[in-house]
XYZ file of N, CA and C in Angstrom:
306
model
N -2.051 -6.825 -30.598
C -2.250 -5.621 -30.946
C -1.010 -5.005 -30.951
N -0.298 -3.882 -30.642
C 0.894 -3.431 -31.012
C 2.044 -4.107 -30.052
N 2.931 -4.596 -30.643
C 4.073 -5.442 -29.722
C 5.445 -4.765 -29.978
N 5.526 -3.643 -30.793
C 6.697 -2.999 -31.081
C 7.897 -3.939 -32.023
N 7.420 -4.645 -32.979
C 8.140 -5.213 -33.730
C 8.674 -4.155 -35.005
N 9.807 -4.644 -35.614
C 10.469 -3.659 -36.671
C 9.377 -3.502 -37.681
N 8.626 -4.246 -38.247
C 7.744 -3.776 -39.270
C 6.854 -2.918 -39.050
N 6.196 -3.247 -37.673
C 5.069 -2.273 -37.142
C 5.909 -0.848 -37.062
N 6.966 -0.545 -36.385
C 7.447 0.678 -36.154
C 7.741 1.672 -37.596
N 8.263 0.570 -38.557
C 8.557 1.269 -39.938
C 7.113 1.731 -40.323
N 6.056 1.120 -40.281
C 4.677 1.455 -41.081
C 4.407 2.892 -40.129
N 4.384 2.658 -38.626
C 4.195 4.165 -37.941
C 4.869 5.075 -38.208
N 6.186 4.969 -38.539
C 7.280 6.055 -38.912
C 6.718 6.728 -40.376
N 6.302 5.709 -41.236
C 5.771 6.338 -42.545
C 4.739 6.952 -42.663
N 3.803 6.516 -41.803
C 2.445 7.124 -41.761
C 2.716 8.636 -40.991
N 3.346 8.563 -40.165
C 3.778 10.065 -39.373
C 4.432 11.028 -40.334
N 5.265 10.269 -41.150
C 6.116 11.341 -42.083
C 5.042 11.812 -43.173
N 4.048 10.994 -43.601
C 3.208 11.477 -44.340
C 2.444 12.777 -43.578
N 1.962 12.312 -42.756
C 0.852 13.162 -42.066
C 1.346 14.402 -41.495
N 2.539 14.297 -40.940
C 3.416 15.621 -40.280
C 4.059 16.184 -41.395
N 4.745 15.555 -42.136
C 5.469 16.279 -43.035
C 6.980 15.909 -42.509
N 8.045 16.191 -43.469
C 9.286 16.032 -42.869
C 9.953 17.357 -42.124
N 9.194 18.433 -41.966
C 9.443 19.518 -41.054
C 9.147 19.362 -39.672
N 7.681 19.037 -39.416
C 7.538 18.816 -38.159
C 7.639 17.412 -37.370
N 7.887 16.484 -38.215
C 8.356 15.153 -37.733
C 9.360 15.300 -36.720
N 10.766 15.930 -36.765
C 11.554 15.942 -35.761
C 11.310 16.586 -34.586
N 10.556 17.633 -34.478
C 9.898 18.312 -33.515
C 9.007 17.505 -32.722
N 7.940 16.709 -33.342
C 7.206 15.855 -32.972
C 7.909 14.615 -32.147
N 8.755 14.347 -32.609
C 9.529 13.048 -32.271
C 10.409 13.736 -30.799
N 10.919 14.708 -30.753
C 11.547 15.285 -29.592
C 10.552 15.317 -28.575
N 9.408 15.932 -28.787
C 8.323 16.186 -27.748
C 7.842 15.148 -27.259
N 7.699 13.840 -28.079
C 7.451 12.418 -27.668
C 8.426 12.100 -26.771
N 9.859 12.048 -27.357
C 10.647 11.831 -26.265
C 10.725 12.320 -24.950
N 10.544 13.735 -24.719
C 10.355 14.407 -23.649
C 9.543 13.927 -22.577
N 8.035 13.611 -23.419
C 6.975 12.762 -22.747
C 7.388 11.703 -22.118
N 7.867 10.971 -22.889
C 8.504 9.541 -22.373
C 9.529 9.585 -21.333
N 10.551 10.411 -21.310
C 11.226 10.620 -20.251
C 10.730 10.971 -19.058
N 9.571 11.992 -19.176
C 9.077 12.782 -18.100
C 8.295 11.285 -17.311
N 7.667 10.601 -18.139
C 6.683 9.470 -17.524
C 7.555 8.403 -16.956
N 8.697 8.158 -17.544
C 9.815 7.393 -16.962
C 10.203 7.723 -15.584
N 10.319 9.082 -15.510
C 11.095 9.545 -14.206
C 9.951 9.579 -13.236
N 8.681 9.951 -13.441
C 7.693 9.695 -12.603
C 7.363 8.273 -11.899
N 7.529 7.584 -12.886
C 7.409 6.102 -12.764
C 8.326 5.778 -11.698
N 9.749 6.211 -11.922
C 10.925 5.542 -11.093
C 10.623 6.561 -9.616
N 10.328 7.713 -9.563
C 9.849 8.374 -8.119
C 8.691 7.716 -7.809
N 7.706 7.067 -8.231
C 6.710 6.432 -7.672
C 7.163 5.243 -7.015
N 7.990 4.491 -7.712
C 8.519 3.079 -7.240
C 9.671 3.382 -6.182
N 10.309 4.365 -6.278
C 11.062 4.517 -4.990
C 10.586 5.161 -3.770
N 9.235 5.914 -4.165
C 8.627 6.119 -2.788
C 7.804 5.013 -2.326
N 7.274 4.120 -3.098
C 6.717 2.746 -2.652
C 7.696 2.027 -1.678
N 8.881 1.968 -2.348
C 9.609 1.060 -1.715
C 10.148 1.710 -0.385
N 10.516 3.006 -0.141
C 10.768 3.604 1.042
C 9.690 3.546 1.921
N 8.118 3.427 1.465
C 7.130 3.439 2.539
C 7.165 1.948 2.840
N 7.449 1.002 1.926
C 7.537 -0.529 2.307
C 8.519 -0.518 3.625
N 9.603 0.103 3.527
C 10.955 -0.116 4.323
C 10.352 0.677 5.648
N 9.456 1.644 5.651
C 8.998 2.506 6.906
C 8.261 1.528 7.662
N 7.281 0.741 6.854
C 6.330 -0.075 7.537
C 6.967 -1.081 8.513
N 8.330 -1.463 8.241
C 8.910 -2.563 8.953
C 9.596 -1.978 10.245
N 9.933 -0.687 10.196
C 10.288 0.059 11.222
C 9.242 0.227 12.370
N 9.763 0.280 13.716
C 8.879 0.776 14.680
C 8.722 2.056 14.843
N 7.342 2.551 14.953
C 6.692 4.013 14.849
C 7.317 4.600 16.112
N 8.183 5.628 16.112
C 8.417 6.692 17.330
C 7.371 7.851 17.443
N 7.047 7.885 18.489
C 6.210 9.378 18.669
C 7.165 10.316 18.811
N 7.238 11.544 18.302
C 8.126 12.500 18.596
C 7.826 13.421 19.849
N 6.604 13.329 20.138
C 6.019 14.128 21.437
C 6.517 13.473 22.569
N 6.668 12.108 22.546
C 6.856 11.603 24.107
C 8.208 11.393 23.875
N 8.794 11.640 25.198
C 10.138 11.349 25.475
C 10.507 9.744 25.494
N 11.818 9.753 24.967
C 12.546 8.263 24.898
C 12.431 7.524 26.265
N 12.106 6.285 26.146
C 11.842 5.626 27.579
C 13.303 5.421 28.037
N 13.411 5.298 29.515
C 14.782 5.398 30.246
C 15.207 3.935 29.832
N 16.765 3.963 29.911
C 17.472 3.063 29.555
C 17.428 1.914 30.514
N 17.470 0.473 30.004
C 17.354 -0.628 31.123
C 18.330 -0.440 31.996
N 18.132 -0.966 33.280
C 19.115 -0.908 34.462
C 20.171 -1.885 34.027
N 21.464 -1.355 34.411
C 22.549 -1.913 34.035
C 22.671 -3.179 34.780
N 23.170 -4.277 34.309
C 23.152 -5.567 35.042
C 24.633 -5.664 35.645
N 24.846 -5.844 36.919
C 26.065 -6.106 37.310
C 26.106 -7.491 37.808
N 27.295 -8.258 37.645
C 27.629 -9.438 38.187
C 27.252 -9.617 39.739
N 26.617 -10.645 39.934
C 26.237 -10.978 41.347
C 27.575 -11.112 42.090
N 27.165 -10.544 43.275
C 28.302 -10.730 44.504
C 28.514 -12.048 44.904
N 29.656 -12.628 45.288
C 29.794 -13.981 45.558
C 29.135 -14.210 47.069
N 28.615 -15.082 47.315
C 27.790 -15.155 48.788
C 28.847 -15.166 49.929
N 28.226 -14.418 50.794
C 29.193 -14.181 51.990
C 29.569 -15.696 52.540
N 30.538 -15.624 53.291
C 30.961 -16.996 54.087
C 29.796 -17.118 55.097
N 29.642 -18.239 55.396
C 28.772 -18.539 56.571
C 29.527 -18.703 57.719
N 28.949 -18.018 58.804
C 29.572 -18.060 60.099
C 29.870 -19.271 60.599
N 31.029 -19.556 61.203
C 31.386 -20.759 62.069
C 30.628 -21.220 62.706
N 30.275 -22.659 62.637
C 29.165 -23.211 63.635
C 30.161 -23.477 65.109
N 29.246 -22.865 65.988
C 29.742 -23.070 67.274
C 28.784 -23.879 68.160
N 29.448 -24.280 69.254
C 28.544 -25.464 70.099
C 27.698 -24.726 71.013
N 27.217 -23.639 70.990
C 26.442 -22.891 71.749
C 24.949 -23.544 71.506
N 24.240 -23.626 72.517
C 22.712 -24.103 72.472
C 21.733 -22.945 72.160
N 22.133 -22.059 71.283
C 21.220 -21.164 70.958
C 20.377 -21.400 69.599
N 18.997 -21.289 69.490
C 18.260 -21.427 68.540
C 18.929 -20.925 66.871
N 19.483 -19.930 67.152
C 20.259 -19.372 65.693
C 21.252 -20.161 65.348
N 21.913 -20.813 66.102
C 23.229 -21.579 65.708
C 22.793 -23.110 65.692
N 22.367 -23.431 64.505
C 21.914 -24.765 64.236
C 22.784 -25.192 63.305
N 23.381 -26.534 63.461
C 24.551 -27.224 62.558
C 23.665 -27.797 61.496
N 24.070 -27.845 60.335
C 23.276 -28.587 59.229
C 24.349 -29.873 58.902
N 25.170 -30.144 59.684
C 26.235 -31.295 59.167
C 25.512 -32.461 60.065
N 25.529 -33.746 59.257
C 25.112 -34.877 60.068
C 26.579 -35.539 60.749
N 26.210 -35.809 61.981
C 27.154 -36.523 62.825
C 27.430 -38.074 62.545
N 28.488 -38.634 63.050
C 28.765 -39.988 63.013
C 27.912 -40.762 63.615
């Protein structure tokens, strides 16, 4: 069908010149140009809107009515272990030596 080759465009121009006449042809051409410009602008807006929606689909959904979750607790470095009390020779059950003797 119509592929936009130069001979086809010349034929369309000649037919339009014969049908519309030399006085109306520039007006019609300007009107067609405006229509094409508006159509391209709408297509660009549509494409931009689709791209924006695709990016929004990748983001997490935030409910504006819910308060934000509390921040996670701060992680502090662990304190070094307290030194063990010195082993004594008392016979109390609390003081048990874990060392092996000779």
